[in-house]
Amino acid sequence: MISLFQPWLEVTTVSNCTIDCSYCPQRIFQKHYHGCKMLTLSDFKSALVSVPRYVGIHFSGFAEPFLNPQCIDMMEYAHSKGHRISLFSTLVGLRNTDVERLKRCDPEVTLHLPDNLGNAKIPLTQTYKDTLTAVMRRLRITTFYVMNEHFISNERAGSCTDTKGRHLRGWFFCEKLSAPQFVMLPNCDVTLCCMDFGLKHIIGNLASQSWLEIIRSPEYQKVCANRLKIDGDVLCRKCAWASVNFRTQYYIKRVVQRYYVKQCIAQYCKK
């Protein structure tokens, strides 16, 4: 089970996510990102050189990982280097024939399933259904998400259309400032976390800097220091996760959502 207090590196394998979920602030990300469109296996290997083995590698980030045809190769490489592997995916782009390769990486899998409202543009082809069936039978799936009427938004630090425009004053807590949970972009730039779709805090680049240098970077240290101040211009103060009340309500609602997700899974299994 993934711990919130474990350091990890999320990998964004492509810059253009064709799933284009209505909830996801893709337009904001694309407006601020100006690097290469696709992460190469060679660049991924170079970026991983300085990343300690205890840092988990999460294939998720700001886009569907399997839209990059080399994603499986990257997962296999990271696994061979001793990293824990996690995956957050719709499975779009994954081939049924690659499921066995994926299994050997022993990933913890979070599946994003199709919804009845069309919020996630997941093509319900027979190929997709066959791949989904194979994944559900063969892999270790820890969590499911469905963007239906029961979906709970985390607001992406004010980037989502349903955001409340919050700004927190006073001290705040976030585990990502104790155990770094960075996001690497296709050009190997590293941003603060999965909430930073607007790339407000670019803290380094793993193609030219080491993991330790990025942790010690002035930008990351500035954000870390701000949690003990009364106010400041950091993304965390717009983030719902900095609110204890939001976290409590979110986890309670997730219990209800999981019940409906199980119903969705039962429906898929019948098809």
XYZ file of C-alpha atoms in Angstrom:
271
model
C 0.000 0.000 0.000
C 1.287 3.458 -0.938
C 2.096 5.595 2.109
C 1.490 9.334 2.022
C 4.804 9.767 3.835
C 6.931 7.925 1.274
C 8.944 10.008 -1.194
C 8.166 9.401 -4.839
C 8.666 10.780 -8.298
C 5.663 11.005 -10.594
C 6.531 10.647 -14.257
C 4.625 12.579 -16.926
C 5.446 10.648 -20.086
C 3.659 12.953 -22.589
C 2.612 16.591 -22.648
C -0.697 16.133 -24.454
C -3.279 13.892 -22.787
C -5.981 12.883 -25.271
C -8.204 11.513 -22.491
C -8.976 15.190 -21.829
C -11.044 14.668 -18.667
C -13.415 17.541 -18.018
C -12.134 17.709 -14.447
C -8.432 17.805 -15.341
C -6.838 21.270 -15.918
C -4.977 20.174 -19.062
C -5.307 23.572 -20.750
C -3.455 25.219 -17.875
C -0.643 22.682 -18.072
C -0.305 23.015 -21.856
C -0.276 26.811 -21.593
C 2.723 26.803 -19.257
C 4.706 23.826 -20.533
C 7.011 24.492 -23.490
C 9.302 21.459 -23.604
C 9.386 18.297 -25.717
C 6.106 16.459 -26.197
C 7.261 12.990 -25.217
C 9.729 11.647 -22.643
C 12.302 9.345 -24.248
C 13.602 6.161 -22.649
C 17.134 7.536 -22.886
C 16.208 10.720 -20.994
C 14.289 8.696 -18.420
C 17.321 6.516 -17.731
C 19.536 9.594 -17.356
C 17.063 11.254 -14.998
C 16.866 8.167 -12.798
C 20.629 7.947 -12.206
C 20.637 10.077 -9.045
C 17.197 9.087 -7.712
C 17.635 6.862 -4.623
C 16.093 3.383 -4.728
C 13.823 4.170 -1.775
C 12.050 6.773 -3.933
C 9.006 5.213 -5.577
C 8.412 5.834 -9.277
C 4.787 6.655 -10.091
C 3.708 6.572 -13.694
C 0.943 9.161 -13.601
C 1.779 12.862 -13.461
C -0.211 15.188 -15.694
C -1.174 12.760 -18.488
C -2.084 9.167 -19.298
C 1.266 7.304 -19.092
C 0.574 4.726 -21.822
C 0.128 7.404 -24.474
C 3.910 7.120 -24.614
C 4.762 3.829 -26.410
C 7.959 3.495 -24.335
C 6.130 3.618 -21.004
C 6.414 -0.138 -20.387
C 10.149 0.041 -21.139
C 10.532 2.816 -18.567
C 8.601 0.832 -15.957
C 10.759 -2.227 -16.551
C 13.925 -0.157 -16.258
C 12.846 1.530 -13.001
C 11.827 -1.849 -11.569
C 15.205 -3.345 -12.516
C 16.877 -0.546 -10.538
C 14.975 -1.512 -7.389
C 12.314 1.208 -7.298
C 8.755 0.573 -6.138
C 6.468 1.022 -9.127
C 3.005 2.564 -9.029
C 0.620 3.262 -11.871
C -2.372 5.601 -12.220
C -3.947 4.908 -15.583
C -7.020 4.680 -17.780
C -5.131 1.911 -19.693
C -5.605 3.811 -22.955
C -2.525 3.025 -25.038
C -1.694 -0.200 -23.182
C -1.749 -3.313 -25.338
C -3.257 -6.520 -24.048
C -0.033 -8.291 -25.032
C 1.955 -6.045 -22.647
C -0.054 -6.904 -19.524
C 2.300 -9.772 -18.637
C 5.309 -7.434 -18.934
C 3.490 -4.983 -16.690
C 2.783 -7.704 -14.126
C 6.488 -8.490 -13.826
C 7.052 -4.902 -12.665
C 4.714 -5.637 -9.726
C 3.053 -2.188 -9.768
C 0.417 -0.937 -7.372
C -2.324 0.052 -9.781
C -4.949 2.771 -9.520
C -7.458 2.423 -12.343
C -9.394 5.340 -13.771
C -12.542 3.765 -15.230
C -14.965 5.165 -17.837
C -17.953 7.092 -16.508
C -21.578 7.450 -17.517
C -21.259 11.230 -17.956
C -18.498 11.214 -20.559
C -16.143 13.221 -18.351
C -13.220 10.993 -19.331
C -12.852 10.395 -23.064
C -11.975 6.718 -22.824
C -12.849 4.903 -26.080
C -14.872 1.806 -25.166
C -13.465 -0.396 -27.907
C -13.231 -4.166 -27.683
C -9.456 -3.798 -27.440
C -9.870 -1.561 -24.406
C -12.322 -3.989 -22.772
C -9.992 -6.936 -23.361
C -7.066 -5.022 -21.857
C -9.141 -3.913 -18.856
C -10.242 -7.508 -18.242
C -6.655 -8.766 -18.427
C -5.418 -6.068 -16.045
C -8.158 -6.742 -13.497
C -7.375 -10.442 -13.559
C -3.584 -10.227 -13.511
C -2.520 -7.106 -11.613
C -2.626 -5.819 -8.052
C -5.270 -3.082 -8.178
C -5.453 -0.972 -5.022
C -7.850 1.824 -5.989
C -10.474 2.710 -8.605
C -11.735 6.131 -9.670
C -14.811 6.988 -11.722
C -15.671 10.577 -12.671
C -19.402 10.134 -12.281
C -21.865 12.075 -10.130
C -20.155 10.698 -7.007
C -16.662 11.830 -7.975
C -14.849 14.012 -5.428
C -12.636 16.761 -6.801
C -9.447 17.752 -4.995
C -9.500 21.063 -6.918
C -5.860 20.824 -8.073
C -4.878 23.860 -5.997
C -7.373 26.162 -7.680
C -6.831 24.937 -11.247
C -10.091 23.006 -11.668
C -13.304 24.641 -12.815
C -15.052 23.590 -9.596
C -12.480 25.288 -7.366
C -13.587 27.476 -4.470
C -10.722 29.950 -4.854
C -9.351 29.254 -1.408
C -6.292 30.903 0.162
C -5.106 29.546 3.483
C -3.519 31.799 6.079
C -1.425 30.611 9.006
C 0.579 27.434 9.442
C -0.235 24.469 7.241
C 0.820 20.861 6.836
C 1.504 18.758 3.760
C 3.323 15.429 3.698
C 4.811 16.380 0.307
C 7.018 18.890 2.093
C 8.332 16.220 4.457
C 8.616 13.386 1.952
C 9.105 14.949 -1.521
C 6.559 13.783 -4.103
C 7.741 15.618 -7.186
C 6.448 15.411 -10.763
C 8.905 15.064 -13.631
C 7.813 16.439 -17.012
C 8.795 15.063 -20.465
C 11.760 17.476 -20.642
C 12.911 16.272 -17.177
C 11.887 19.516 -15.455
C 10.719 18.767 -11.917
C 7.751 20.552 -10.412
C 6.558 20.649 -6.809
C 3.769 18.056 -6.882
C 0.725 16.689 -8.707
C -1.275 19.834 -7.900
C 1.065 22.143 -9.815
C -0.546 22.005 -13.266
C 0.345 25.672 -13.773
C 4.037 24.902 -13.118
C 4.299 27.645 -10.505
C 7.143 25.906 -8.706
C 9.696 24.417 -11.114
C 12.344 23.280 -8.653
C 14.944 21.742 -10.938
C 15.703 19.420 -13.831
C 16.825 15.806 -13.432
C 18.711 15.895 -16.729
C 21.156 18.445 -15.326
C 20.774 18.169 -11.541
C 20.798 15.371 -8.989
C 17.866 14.400 -6.769
C 19.688 15.832 -3.753
C 20.411 19.108 -5.530
C 16.714 19.464 -6.362
C 15.673 18.821 -2.755
C 18.139 21.505 -1.669
C 17.049 23.941 -4.388
C 16.073 27.471 -3.276
C 12.579 27.106 -4.767
C 11.736 23.919 -2.867
C 13.243 25.232 0.352
C 11.214 28.440 -0.049
C 7.975 26.453 -0.229
C 8.965 24.256 2.724
C 9.789 27.289 4.863
C 6.481 28.984 4.084
C 4.427 26.338 5.905
C 5.527 27.879 9.217
C 4.650 31.438 8.192
C 1.432 33.419 8.444
C 1.026 33.945 4.703
C 2.884 33.792 1.427
C 2.753 33.328 -2.332
C 3.075 29.542 -2.565
C 0.753 27.103 -4.316
C 0.123 25.174 -1.105
C -2.015 27.990 0.263
C -4.474 27.442 -2.596
C -4.500 23.675 -2.125
C -7.403 21.869 -0.510
C -5.032 19.279 0.978
C -3.616 21.956 3.297
C -7.054 22.102 4.943
C -7.684 19.544 7.702
C -11.451 19.952 7.245
C -11.237 19.182 3.530
C -9.104 16.105 4.109
C -11.544 14.735 6.675
C -14.568 15.295 4.428
C -12.737 13.861 1.423
C -11.894 10.560 3.104
C -15.451 10.156 4.405
C -16.867 10.744 0.913
C -14.372 8.304 -0.584
C -15.909 5.516 1.497
C -19.236 6.177 -0.242
C -17.603 6.503 -3.654
C -15.882 3.142 -3.337
C -19.289 1.489 -2.962
C -20.437 2.933 -6.303
C -17.118 2.061 -7.932
C -17.604 -1.588 -6.949
C -20.982 -1.472 -8.681
C -19.321 -0.111 -11.829
C -16.736 -2.885 -11.740
C -19.491 -5.497 -11.479
C -21.167 -3.974 -14.554
C -17.918 -4.100 -16.562
C -17.353 -7.714 -15.606
C -20.761 -8.644 -17.055
C -20.028 -7.020 -20.418
